[in-house]
Amino acid sequence: MSHYIPENLPGSIQHFIDGQFVDSIGGETFDVLDPVSNESYVKAAAGQKADIDLAVAAAKRAFDSGPWPRMLPRQRSRILHTIADLIEARDQRLAELETFDTGLPITQALGQAQRAAENFRFFADLIVAQSDDTYKVPGRQVNYVNRKPIGVAGLITPWNTPFMLESWKLAPALATGNTVVLKPAEFTPLSASLWAEIFREAGVPDGVFNLVNGLGEEAGDALVKHPDVPLISFTGESRTGQIIFGNAAPFLKGLSMELGGKSPAVVFADADIEAALDATVFGVFSLNGERCTAGSRVLVERSIYDDFVARYAARATAIVVGDPHDPKTEVGALVHPEHYEKVMSYVEIGKTEARLVAGGGRPDGLPTGNYVAPTVFADVSPDARIFQEEIFGPVVAITPFDSDEEALELANNTRYGLAAYIWTNNLKRAHNFSQQVEAGMVWLNSNNVRDLRTPFGGVKASGLGHEGGYRSIDFYTDQQAVHITLNEAHSPRFGTGGQ
């Protein structure tokens, strides 16, 4: 099958440091593959400690003596709105590059590009409208909160929806007046290189945005351990998060970590079953299943279980798998051969643990590329590896339950706690169950529809801290309390011999 390649791909992918595109100091590079042919289409600069040092030094200079942190919020807001305009104007190109680099279906990549623009608009508005607390003791004291940007923020982003997730960190970090060093995932560096041109065109001063490509063990590690980077925002695997936590500890850095998930979707017999099917099929197979909030464990009440499983399997079997650039494609190619092997190994494990009702291997007619047929396992026991471990691909586990108590126990029976999806028309059950489920975010009778004002984050192994809305402003600023006395300051008099 012929394979679509976008026009005008770069000849190489470089770092962007202090307003300049540069190679690694030592000339190190790594190969970037496209997930349909699995062939290298470009070499990217592989950042080492020396490159991170340069980028952090540039960001620190821009923070200590540049105009960015000193601008009025409205000035920064105008630039952020211009960034959003530029992203929207380039959304087709962005989506095309993202799809080529990640294997995401083109229609979903386009939605992610538009969401990236909205992230910048949201924080551009928020910093202008932002209010800070004042506390009055009438006639005695006024106390107010003075927010200040913190310094150089280290942003480490994943490969599943790279450009959108980069925007999620870049927008609040820059809106609040910090400078940044971005280290994108090594599997998918292509779209990140567009930020440099967008920011330059929008009027972001040199040194405010710096980009260093490379491996997590090299560039990411150097960024986390750099003494002049007081903040690290990381999205990725829980195990990597633990390593970052340990490496940041000696510096007492601010950490925001959105990690893995194994989120339950709980379907009660009184739910709107057609709507629940739509949402639970989309919830695990959209973005190729490579999403941290995927509802990858579907828990179904026993009285509707057999019918639900049959209908779910029929839907999964009919999903259109194919060329990521085809608008009809619903599931594209997984990001990288390493990840493909991991997902396929879980498919094989699942065959020994549960009943396979759809998929279970490579789809017909796609002999090459990282394609996995949407795979559904039923009758999955709670101690099965496919019930407990994050697969991060188009694979779902379906398990029956008999009572509300059992449903809650199953939902909470995992080390993760990112999202949960509850399907019921019983109002009391909906709220009681939601409040008892161990998840940072709950959706009732809907799929993952995000309001950018709400806190995004997980509990247990799914993360540390929250971003979104004012929580992002909190993370990227220091809150300094300033106290003013309005009358005589009556202090106890020490050292006066009681006079």
GROMACS .gro file of C-alpha atoms in nm:
model
  499
    1MET     CA    1   0.000   0.000   0.000
    2SER     CA    2   0.141   0.339  -0.094
    3HIS     CA    3   0.200   0.567   0.195
    4TYR     CA    4   0.128   0.939   0.218
    5ILE     CA    5   0.426   1.164   0.296
    6PRO     CA    6   0.364   1.536   0.361
    7GLU     CA    7   0.543   1.790   0.143
    8ASN     CA    8   0.830   2.004   0.268
    9LEU     CA    9   0.938   1.784   0.557
   10PRO     CA   10   1.244   1.928   0.732
   11GLY     CA   11   1.587   1.793   0.633
   12SER     CA   12   1.677   1.772   1.003
   13ILE     CA   13   1.518   1.857   1.338
   14GLN     CA   14   1.724   2.094   1.550
   15HIS     CA   15   1.707   2.243   1.897
   16PHE     CA   16   1.584   2.602   1.936
   17ILE     CA   17   1.792   2.791   2.193
   18ASP     CA   18   1.794   3.167   2.256
   19GLY     CA   19   1.616   3.243   1.929
   20GLN     CA   20   1.837   3.021   1.708
   21PHE     CA   21   1.798   2.677   1.554
   22VAL     CA   22   2.109   2.479   1.654
   23ASP     CA   23   2.248   2.126   1.643
   24SER     CA   24   2.370   1.945   1.952
   25ILE     CA   25   2.710   2.076   2.063
   26GLY     CA   26   2.860   1.730   2.020
   27GLY     CA   27   2.669   1.662   1.699
   28GLU     CA   28   2.463   1.376   1.848
   29THR     CA   29   2.146   1.274   1.660
   30PHE     CA   30   1.876   1.009   1.669
   31ASP     CA   31   1.650   0.862   1.400
   32VAL     CA   32   1.282   0.953   1.385
   33LEU     CA   33   1.050   0.689   1.234
   34ASP     CA   34   0.710   0.728   1.077
   35PRO     CA   35   0.472   0.465   1.218
   36VAL     CA   36   0.330   0.345   0.886
   37SER     CA   37   0.657   0.247   0.717
   38ASN     CA   38   0.867   0.230   1.038
   39GLU     CA   39   1.151   0.382   0.838
   40SER     CA   40   1.359   0.676   0.952
   41TYR     CA   41   1.249   0.993   0.770
   42VAL     CA   42   1.468   1.247   0.950
   43LYS     CA   43   1.747   1.279   1.204
   44ALA     CA   44   1.684   1.491   1.512
   45ALA     CA   45   1.944   1.656   1.732
   46ALA     CA   46   1.990   1.448   2.048
   47GLY     CA   47   2.030   1.690   2.337
   48GLN     CA   48   2.289   1.616   2.605
   49LYS     CA   49   2.364   1.789   2.935
   50ALA     CA   50   2.568   2.057   2.756
   51ASP     CA   51   2.271   2.146   2.531
   52ILE     CA   52   2.031   2.161   2.827
   53ASP     CA   53   2.283   2.385   3.008
   54LEU     CA   54   2.281   2.628   2.713
   55ALA     CA   55   1.902   2.630   2.693
   56VAL     CA   56   1.858   2.683   3.069
   57ALA     CA   57   2.117   2.964   3.066
   58ALA     CA   58   1.926   3.137   2.784
   59ALA     CA   59   1.594   3.094   2.966
   60LYS     CA   60   1.744   3.223   3.292
   61ARG     CA   61   1.885   3.532   3.120
   62ALA     CA   62   1.548   3.601   2.959
   63PHE     CA   63   1.381   3.567   3.298
   64ASP     CA   64   1.635   3.766   3.502
   65SER     CA   65   1.686   4.058   3.265
   66GLY     CA   66   1.446   4.025   2.971
   67PRO     CA   67   1.112   4.196   2.918
   68TRP     CA   68   0.883   3.891   2.937
   69PRO     CA   69   0.821   3.861   3.315
   70ARG     CA   70   0.795   4.241   3.340
   71MET     CA   71   0.522   4.288   3.081
   72LEU     CA   72   0.173   4.385   3.188
   73PRO     CA   73  -0.065   4.087   3.170
   74ARG     CA   74  -0.246   4.250   2.877
   75GLN     CA   75   0.079   4.269   2.676
   76ARG     CA   76   0.150   3.899   2.728
   77SER     CA   77  -0.215   3.819   2.662
   78ARG     CA   78  -0.203   3.988   2.319
   79ILE     CA   79   0.098   3.777   2.223
   80LEU     CA   80  -0.075   3.457   2.344
   81HIS     CA   81  -0.385   3.542   2.138
   82THR     CA   82  -0.159   3.595   1.835
   83ILE     CA   83  -0.007   3.250   1.900
   84ALA     CA   84  -0.361   3.104   1.903
   85ASP     CA   85  -0.440   3.280   1.572
   86LEU     CA   86  -0.122   3.141   1.415
   87ILE     CA   87  -0.201   2.786   1.534
   88GLU     CA   88  -0.552   2.811   1.389
   89ALA     CA   89  -0.418   2.944   1.059
   90ARG     CA   90  -0.182   2.646   1.038
   91ASP     CA   91  -0.413   2.378   1.176
   92GLN     CA   92  -0.419   2.172   0.854
   93ARG     CA   93  -0.039   2.166   0.831
   94LEU     CA   94  -0.007   2.090   1.200
   95ALA     CA   95  -0.253   1.802   1.176
   96GLU     CA   96  -0.078   1.664   0.866
   97LEU     CA   97   0.262   1.661   1.040
   98GLU     CA   98   0.119   1.522   1.365
   99THR     CA   99  -0.056   1.240   1.181
  100PHE     CA  100   0.257   1.153   0.985
  101ASP     CA  101   0.472   1.151   1.300
  102THR     CA  102   0.233   0.983   1.547
  103GLY     CA  103  -0.003   0.767   1.339
  104LEU     CA  104  -0.309   0.945   1.486
  105PRO     CA  105  -0.609   0.961   1.250
  106ILE     CA  106  -0.608   1.294   1.064
  107THR     CA  107  -0.954   1.404   1.183
  108GLN     CA  108  -0.848   1.354   1.547
  109ALA     CA  109  -0.513   1.529   1.491
  110LEU     CA  110  -0.700   1.830   1.350
  111GLY     CA  111  -0.916   1.844   1.662
  112GLN     CA  112  -0.601   1.837   1.876
  113ALA     CA  113  -0.449   2.129   1.681
  114GLN     CA  114  -0.762   2.335   1.736
  115ARG     CA  115  -0.758   2.244   2.104
  116ALA     CA  116  -0.399   2.370   2.127
  117ALA     CA  117  -0.514   2.712   2.003
  118GLU     CA  118  -0.796   2.714   2.258
  119ASN     CA  119  -0.546   2.641   2.540
  120PHE     CA  120  -0.357   2.961   2.451
  121ARG     CA  121  -0.680   3.165   2.425
  122PHE     CA  122  -0.799   3.038   2.760
  123PHE     CA  123  -0.484   3.140   2.950
  124ALA     CA  124  -0.456   3.467   2.754
  125ASP     CA  125  -0.799   3.558   2.892
  126LEU     CA  126  -0.737   3.419   3.240
  127ILE     CA  127  -0.427   3.628   3.317
  128VAL     CA  128  -0.605   3.952   3.224
  129ALA     CA  129  -0.913   3.870   3.430
  130GLN     CA  130  -0.715   3.719   3.718
  131SER     CA  131  -0.787   3.843   4.068
  132ASP     CA  132  -0.579   3.777   4.376
  133ASP     CA  133  -0.690   3.753   4.735
  134THR     CA  134  -0.702   4.039   4.984
  135TYR     CA  135  -0.773   3.987   5.353
  136LYS     CA  136  -0.878   4.280   5.573
  137VAL     CA  137  -0.879   4.319   5.950
  138PRO     CA  138  -1.083   4.642   5.967
  139GLY     CA  139  -0.881   4.934   6.102
  140ARG     CA  140  -0.581   4.716   6.179
  141GLN     CA  141  -0.434   4.536   5.884
  142VAL     CA  142  -0.460   4.469   5.512
  143ASN     CA  143  -0.299   4.158   5.370
  144TYR     CA  144  -0.278   4.079   5.001
  145VAL     CA  145  -0.134   3.809   4.777
  146ASN     CA  146   0.131   3.910   4.527
  147ARG     CA  147   0.179   3.650   4.254
  148LYS     CA  148   0.519   3.626   4.090
  149PRO     CA  149   0.648   3.405   3.810
  150ILE     CA  150   0.898   3.152   3.945
  151GLY     CA  151   1.169   3.129   3.679
  152VAL     CA  152   1.266   2.862   3.426
  153ALA     CA  153   1.001   2.591   3.385
  154GLY     CA  154   1.113   2.252   3.253
  155LEU     CA  155   0.835   2.097   3.043
  156ILE     CA  156   0.859   1.728   2.951
  157THR     CA  157   0.586   1.604   2.720
  158PRO     CA  158   0.468   1.266   2.583
  159TRP     CA  159   0.424   1.129   2.232
  160ASN     CA  160   0.053   1.051   2.221
  161THR     CA  161  -0.091   1.395   2.134
  162PRO     CA  162   0.235   1.591   2.134
  163PHE     CA  163   0.143   1.938   2.007
  164MET     CA  164  -0.177   1.967   2.213
  165LEU     CA  165  -0.011   1.847   2.534
  166GLU     CA  166   0.282   2.085   2.478
  167SER     CA  167   0.031   2.372   2.448
  168TRP     CA  168  -0.128   2.267   2.776
  169LYS     CA  169   0.198   2.338   2.958
  170LEU     CA  170   0.342   2.617   2.743
  171ALA     CA  171   0.032   2.840   2.762
  172PRO     CA  172   0.009   2.876   3.144
  173ALA     CA  173   0.387   2.874   3.194
  174LEU     CA  174   0.432   3.164   2.950
  175ALA     CA  175   0.110   3.345   3.045
  176THR     CA  176   0.231   3.382   3.404
  177GLY     CA  177   0.567   3.527   3.294
  178ASN     CA  178   0.798   3.229   3.327
  179THR     CA  179   1.049   3.123   3.063
  180VAL     CA  180   1.062   2.762   2.948
  181VAL     CA  181   1.275   2.475   2.824
  182LEU     CA  182   1.059   2.217   2.644
  183LYS     CA  183   1.181   1.858   2.603
  184PRO     CA  184   0.936   1.679   2.373
  185ALA     CA  185   0.913   1.300   2.346
  186GLU     CA  186   1.181   1.149   2.125
  187PHE     CA  187   0.931   0.935   1.926
  188THR     CA  188   0.746   1.246   1.800
  189PRO     CA  189   0.959   1.563   1.770
  190LEU     CA  190   0.818   1.687   1.438
  191SER     CA  191   0.531   1.917   1.540
  192ALA     CA  192   0.722   2.063   1.837
  193SER     CA  193   0.966   2.226   1.597
  194LEU     CA  194   0.679   2.445   1.468
  195TRP     CA  195   0.650   2.623   1.805
  196ALA     CA  196   0.972   2.816   1.741
  197GLU     CA  197   0.839   2.982   1.424
  198ILE     CA  198   0.496   3.044   1.576
  199PHE     CA  199   0.642   3.211   1.887
  200ARG     CA  200   0.892   3.415   1.687
  201GLU     CA  201   0.619   3.542   1.455
  202ALA     CA  202   0.394   3.626   1.753
  203GLY     CA  203   0.666   3.840   1.913
  204VAL     CA  204   0.787   3.619   2.198
  205PRO     CA  205   1.135   3.751   2.292
  206ASP     CA  206   1.444   3.533   2.234
  207GLY     CA  207   1.527   3.303   2.524
  208VAL     CA  208   1.170   3.287   2.658
  209PHE     CA  209   1.099   2.964   2.469
  210ASN     CA  210   1.371   2.704   2.426
  211LEU     CA  211   1.338   2.356   2.279
  212VAL     CA  212   1.582   2.069   2.331
  213ASN     CA  213   1.508   1.737   2.160
  214GLY     CA  214   1.650   1.412   2.285
  215LEU     CA  215   1.607   1.101   2.494
  216GLY     CA  216   1.450   1.108   2.836
  217GLU     CA  217   1.757   0.943   2.990
  218GLU     CA  218   1.984   1.216   2.850
  219ALA     CA  219   1.809   1.548   2.780
  220GLY     CA  220   1.512   1.490   3.013
  221ASP     CA  221   1.738   1.374   3.296
  222ALA     CA  222   1.967   1.678   3.262
  223LEU     CA  223   1.666   1.913   3.268
  224VAL     CA  224   1.523   1.753   3.584
  225LYS     CA  225   1.861   1.772   3.760
  226HIS     CA  226   1.946   2.128   3.656
  227PRO     CA  227   1.976   2.355   3.963
  228ASP     CA  228   1.840   2.659   3.775
  229VAL     CA  229   1.509   2.491   3.682
  230PRO     CA  230   1.278   2.525   3.984
  231LEU     CA  231   0.969   2.374   3.816
  232ILE     CA  232   0.912   2.048   3.629
  233SER     CA  233   0.581   1.967   3.461
  234PHE     CA  234   0.578   1.612   3.327
  235THR     CA  235   0.320   1.401   3.147
  236GLY     CA  236   0.408   1.037   3.088
  237GLU     CA  237   0.442   0.696   3.246
  238SER     CA  238   0.413   0.644   3.621
  239ARG     CA  239   0.752   0.471   3.640
  240THR     CA  240   0.925   0.768   3.472
  241GLY     CA  241   0.737   0.995   3.711
  242GLN     CA  242   0.885   0.809   4.007
  243ILE     CA  243   1.237   0.856   3.869
  244ILE     CA  244   1.175   1.230   3.812
  245PHE     CA  245   1.034   1.263   4.164
  246GLY     CA  246   1.354   1.112   4.306
  247ASN     CA  247   1.587   1.322   4.090
  248ALA     CA  248   1.401   1.646   4.170
  249ALA     CA  249   1.401   1.581   4.546
  250PRO     CA  250   1.750   1.717   4.629
  251PHE     CA  251   1.648   2.052   4.471
  252LEU     CA  252   1.298   2.058   4.629
  253LYS     CA  253   1.153   2.145   4.288
  254GLY     CA  254   0.789   2.217   4.220
  255LEU     CA  255   0.644   1.912   4.046
  256SER     CA  256   0.329   1.862   3.845
  257MET     CA  257   0.296   1.509   3.713
  258GLU     CA  258   0.015   1.360   3.511
  259LEU     CA  259   0.094   0.990   3.488
  260GLY     CA  260  -0.071   0.666   3.376
  261GLY     CA  261  -0.427   0.547   3.402
  262LYS     CA  262  -0.644   0.237   3.393
  263SER     CA  263  -0.974   0.416   3.412
  264PRO     CA  264  -1.305   0.237   3.471
  265ALA     CA  265  -1.622   0.298   3.272
  266VAL     CA  266  -1.910   0.164   3.485
  267VAL     CA  267  -2.234   0.083   3.302
  268PHE     CA  268  -2.543   0.018   3.516
  269ALA     CA  269  -2.851  -0.159   3.380
  270ASP     CA  270  -3.061   0.159   3.400
  271ALA     CA  271  -2.823   0.356   3.176
  272ASP     CA  272  -2.893   0.473   2.823
  273ILE     CA  273  -2.718   0.171   2.673
  274GLU     CA  274  -2.678   0.312   2.319
  275ALA     CA  275  -2.515   0.629   2.454
  276ALA     CA  276  -2.295   0.423   2.688
  277LEU     CA  277  -2.184   0.207   2.395
  278ASP     CA  278  -2.098   0.513   2.187
  279ALA     CA  279  -1.893   0.663   2.468
  280THR     CA  280  -1.717   0.350   2.590
  281VAL     CA  281  -1.618   0.242   2.238
  282PHE     CA  282  -1.490   0.593   2.158
  283GLY     CA  283  -1.332   0.622   2.505
  284VAL     CA  284  -1.082   0.344   2.449
  285PHE     CA  285  -1.033   0.341   2.070
  286SER     CA  286  -1.002   0.716   2.000
  287LEU     CA  287  -0.643   0.843   1.967
  288ASN     CA  288  -0.552   0.480   1.883
  289GLY     CA  289  -0.611   0.393   2.248
  290GLU     CA  290  -0.295   0.591   2.329
  291ARG     CA  291  -0.459   0.815   2.587
  292CYS     CA  292  -0.402   0.832   2.962
  293THR     CA  293  -0.773   0.888   3.035
  294ALA     CA  294  -0.892   0.594   2.821
  295GLY     CA  295  -1.181   0.401   2.979
  296SER     CA  296  -0.986   0.078   2.934
  297ARG     CA  297  -1.183  -0.125   3.193
  298VAL     CA  298  -1.555  -0.144   3.117
  299LEU     CA  299  -1.755  -0.274   3.413
  300VAL     CA  300  -2.109  -0.383   3.320
  301GLU     CA  301  -2.405  -0.485   3.539
  302ARG     CA  302  -2.479  -0.858   3.503
  303SER     CA  303  -2.839  -0.827   3.375
  304ILE     CA  304  -2.725  -0.642   3.059
  305TYR     CA  305  -2.375  -0.791   3.038
  306ASP     CA  306  -2.412  -1.051   2.760
  307ASP     CA  307  -2.604  -0.817   2.532
  308PHE     CA  308  -2.360  -0.531   2.598
  309VAL     CA  309  -2.052  -0.747   2.527
  310ALA     CA  310  -2.202  -0.872   2.199
  311ARG     CA  311  -2.289  -0.522   2.083
  312TYR     CA  312  -1.953  -0.384   2.196
  313ALA     CA  313  -1.763  -0.657   2.009
  314ALA     CA  314  -1.968  -0.592   1.693
  315ARG     CA  315  -1.885  -0.220   1.711
  316ALA     CA  316  -1.514  -0.285   1.771
  317THR     CA  317  -1.498  -0.528   1.478
  318ALA     CA  318  -1.651  -0.263   1.249
  319ILE     CA  319  -1.402   0.013   1.344
  320VAL     CA  320  -1.216   0.144   1.037
  321VAL     CA  321  -0.843   0.078   1.082
  322GLY     CA  322  -0.613   0.215   0.816
  323ASP     CA  323  -0.400   0.494   0.672
  324PRO     CA  324  -0.387   0.770   0.936
  325HIS     CA  325  -0.417   1.035   0.661
  326ASP     CA  326  -0.752   0.900   0.537
  327PRO     CA  327  -1.043   1.102   0.689
  328LYS     CA  328  -1.248   0.777   0.715
  329THR     CA  329  -0.988   0.615   0.944
  330GLU     CA  330  -1.097   0.571   1.307
  331VAL     CA  331  -0.787   0.389   1.437
  332GLY     CA  332  -0.448   0.454   1.276
  333ALA     CA  333  -0.100   0.315   1.339
  334LEU     CA  334   0.058   0.298   1.685
  335VAL     CA  335   0.340   0.543   1.738
  336HIS     CA  336   0.651   0.323   1.723
  337PRO     CA  337   0.756  -0.042   1.675
  338GLU     CA  338   0.866  -0.064   2.041
  339HIS     CA  339   0.521   0.042   2.156
  340TYR     CA  340   0.353  -0.185   1.899
  341GLU     CA  341   0.545  -0.483   2.044
  342LYS     CA  342   0.438  -0.387   2.397
  343VAL     CA  343   0.069  -0.366   2.302
  344MET     CA  344   0.084  -0.690   2.105
  345SER     CA  345   0.245  -0.866   2.401
  346TYR     CA  346  -0.054  -0.762   2.615
  347VAL     CA  347  -0.292  -0.896   2.348
  348GLU     CA  348  -0.117  -1.234   2.379
  349ILE     CA  349  -0.128  -1.218   2.760
  350GLY     CA  350  -0.500  -1.139   2.741
  351LYS     CA  351  -0.567  -1.450   2.532
  352THR     CA  352  -0.445  -1.661   2.824
  353GLU     CA  353  -0.644  -1.463   3.083
  354ALA     CA  354  -0.985  -1.390   2.934
  355ARG     CA  355  -1.229  -1.450   2.647
  356LEU     CA  356  -1.133  -1.273   2.322
  357VAL     CA  357  -1.446  -1.136   2.150
  358ALA     CA  358  -1.297  -0.895   1.892
  359GLY     CA  359  -0.961  -0.826   1.729
  360GLY     CA  360  -0.663  -0.998   1.884
  361GLY     CA  361  -0.391  -0.928   1.630
  362ARG     CA  362  -0.298  -0.739   1.315
  363PRO     CA  363  -0.594  -0.627   1.103
  364ASP     CA  364  -0.647  -0.785   0.762
  365GLY     CA  365  -0.503  -0.604   0.463
  366LEU     CA  366  -0.238  -0.412   0.658
  367PRO     CA  367   0.073  -0.630   0.645
  368THR     CA  368   0.316  -0.352   0.747
  369GLY     CA  369   0.307  -0.062   0.992
  370ASN     CA  370   0.216  -0.056   1.360
  371TYR     CA  371  -0.147  -0.157   1.316
  372VAL     CA  372  -0.341  -0.338   1.590
  373ALA     CA  373  -0.701  -0.448   1.538
  374PRO     CA  374  -0.933  -0.303   1.805
  375THR     CA  375  -0.927  -0.581   2.063
  376VAL     CA  376  -1.196  -0.666   2.319
  377PHE     CA  377  -1.159  -0.913   2.606
  378ALA     CA  378  -1.463  -1.019   2.808
  379ASP     CA  379  -1.497  -1.198   3.146
  380VAL     CA  380  -1.172  -1.038   3.263
  381SER     CA  381  -1.093  -1.120   3.624
  382PRO     CA  382  -0.974  -0.836   3.852
  383ASP     CA  383  -0.635  -0.999   3.909
  384ALA     CA  384  -0.564  -1.033   3.535
  385ARG     CA  385  -0.269  -0.831   3.406
  386ILE     CA  386  -0.488  -0.681   3.133
  387PHE     CA  387  -0.722  -0.554   3.410
  388GLN     CA  388  -0.442  -0.409   3.624
  389GLU     CA  389  -0.171  -0.281   3.387
  390GLU     CA  390  -0.183   0.014   3.151
  391ILE     CA  391  -0.166  -0.110   2.791
  392PHE     CA  392  -0.202   0.230   2.617
  393GLY     CA  393  -0.342   0.088   2.295
  394PRO     CA  394  -0.670  -0.021   2.133
  395VAL     CA  395  -0.735  -0.298   2.387
  396VAL     CA  396  -1.024  -0.309   2.636
  397ALA     CA  397  -1.119  -0.537   2.927
  398ILE     CA  398  -1.490  -0.596   3.006
  399THR     CA  399  -1.594  -0.737   3.345
  400PRO     CA  400  -1.939  -0.806   3.494
  401PHE     CA  401  -2.064  -0.695   3.838
  402ASP     CA  402  -2.372  -0.778   4.048
  403SER     CA  403  -2.409  -0.490   4.294
  404ASP     CA  404  -2.315  -0.125   4.342
  405GLU     CA  405  -2.068  -0.232   4.612
  406GLU     CA  406  -1.897  -0.479   4.381
  407ALA     CA  407  -1.884  -0.220   4.099
  408LEU     CA  408  -1.712   0.028   4.332
  409GLU     CA  409  -1.465  -0.235   4.455
  410LEU     CA  410  -1.377  -0.330   4.096
  411ALA     CA  411  -1.348   0.034   3.989
  412ASN     CA  412  -1.104   0.110   4.272
  413ASN     CA  413  -0.909  -0.215   4.239
  414THR     CA  414  -0.603  -0.077   4.059
  415ARG     CA  415  -0.298   0.129   4.146
  416TYR     CA  416  -0.416   0.407   3.913
  417GLY     CA  417  -0.677   0.677   3.971
  418LEU     CA  418  -0.699   0.921   3.682
  419ALA     CA  419  -1.050   0.919   3.534
  420ALA     CA  420  -1.378   0.734   3.582
  421TYR     CA  421  -1.690   0.723   3.366
  422ILE     CA  422  -2.026   0.637   3.524
  423TRP     CA  423  -2.337   0.545   3.327
  424THR     CA  424  -2.666   0.546   3.524
  425ASN     CA  425  -2.991   0.740   3.533
  426ASN     CA  426  -3.025   0.702   3.911
  427LEU     CA  427  -2.938   1.044   4.054
  428LYS     CA  428  -2.841   0.929   4.405
  429ARG     CA  429  -2.628   0.644   4.276
  430ALA     CA  430  -2.459   0.872   4.023
  431HIS     CA  431  -2.338   1.117   4.286
  432ASN     CA  432  -2.262   0.871   4.564
  433PHE     CA  433  -2.065   0.644   4.331
  434SER     CA  434  -1.878   0.939   4.178
  435GLN     CA  435  -1.772   1.069   4.517
  436GLN     CA  436  -1.651   0.727   4.634
  437VAL     CA  437  -1.459   0.631   4.322
  438GLU     CA  438  -1.081   0.682   4.349
  439ALA     CA  439  -1.026   0.908   4.049
  440GLY     CA  440  -0.913   1.266   3.999
  441MET     CA  441  -1.184   1.323   3.737
  442VAL     CA  442  -1.528   1.171   3.690
  443TRP     CA  443  -1.762   1.197   3.392
  444LEU     CA  444  -2.128   1.113   3.449
  445ASN     CA  445  -2.318   0.991   3.141
  446SER     CA  446  -2.065   1.141   2.901
  447ASN     CA  447  -1.729   1.070   2.748
  448ASN     CA  448  -1.421   1.278   2.826
  449VAL     CA  449  -1.546   1.633   2.763
  450ARG     CA  450  -1.306   1.871   2.935
  451ASP     CA  451  -1.383   2.215   3.077
  452LEU     CA  452  -1.047   2.397   3.082
  453ARG     CA  453  -1.137   2.572   3.409
  454THR     CA  454  -1.149   2.246   3.606
  455PRO     CA  455  -0.855   2.075   3.780
  456PHE     CA  456  -0.690   1.803   3.571
  457GLY     CA  457  -0.499   1.538   3.763
  458GLY     CA  458  -0.511   1.199   3.923
  459VAL     CA  459  -0.476   1.019   4.254
  460LYS     CA  460  -0.266   0.717   4.355
  461ALA     CA  461  -0.019   0.621   4.079
  462SER     CA  462  -0.187   0.854   3.828
  463GLY     CA  463  -0.011   1.169   3.933
  464LEU     CA  464   0.083   1.449   4.163
  465GLY     CA  465  -0.080   1.792   4.168
  466HIS     CA  466  -0.331   1.947   3.932
  467GLU     CA  467  -0.322   2.170   3.628
  468GLY     CA  468  -0.607   2.344   3.449
  469GLY     CA  469  -0.761   2.686   3.514
  470TYR     CA  470  -0.639   2.857   3.830
  471ARG     CA  471  -0.452   2.541   3.937
  472SER     CA  472  -0.212   2.601   3.649
  473ILE     CA  473  -0.169   2.963   3.758
  474ASP     CA  474  -0.100   2.835   4.112
  475PHE     CA  475   0.165   2.592   3.989
  476TYR     CA  476   0.355   2.842   3.771
  477THR     CA  477   0.358   3.128   4.026
  478ASP     CA  478   0.485   3.194   4.378
  479GLN     CA  479   0.217   3.336   4.605
  480GLN     CA  480   0.375   3.594   4.831
  481ALA     CA  481   0.172   3.726   5.124
  482VAL     CA  482   0.222   4.099   5.192
  483HIS     CA  483   0.103   4.232   5.530
  484ILE     CA  484   0.035   4.603   5.600
  485THR     CA  485  -0.038   4.739   5.946
  486LEU     CA  486  -0.289   5.028   5.948
  487ASN     CA  487  -0.243   5.147   6.307
  488GLU     CA  488   0.035   5.149   6.566
  489ALA     CA  489   0.233   4.828   6.553
  490HIS     CA  490   0.209   4.703   6.912
  491SER     CA  491   0.500   4.462   6.952
  492PRO     CA  492   0.601   4.312   7.285
  493ARG     CA  493   0.905   4.514   7.406
  494PHE     CA  494   1.205   4.288   7.457
  495GLY     CA  495   1.537   4.418   7.585
  496THR     CA  496   1.408   4.728   7.765
  497GLY     CA  497   1.430   4.601   8.121
  498GLY     CA  498   1.052   4.613   8.147
  499GLN     CA  499   1.040   4.992   8.090
   0.00000   0.00000   0.00000
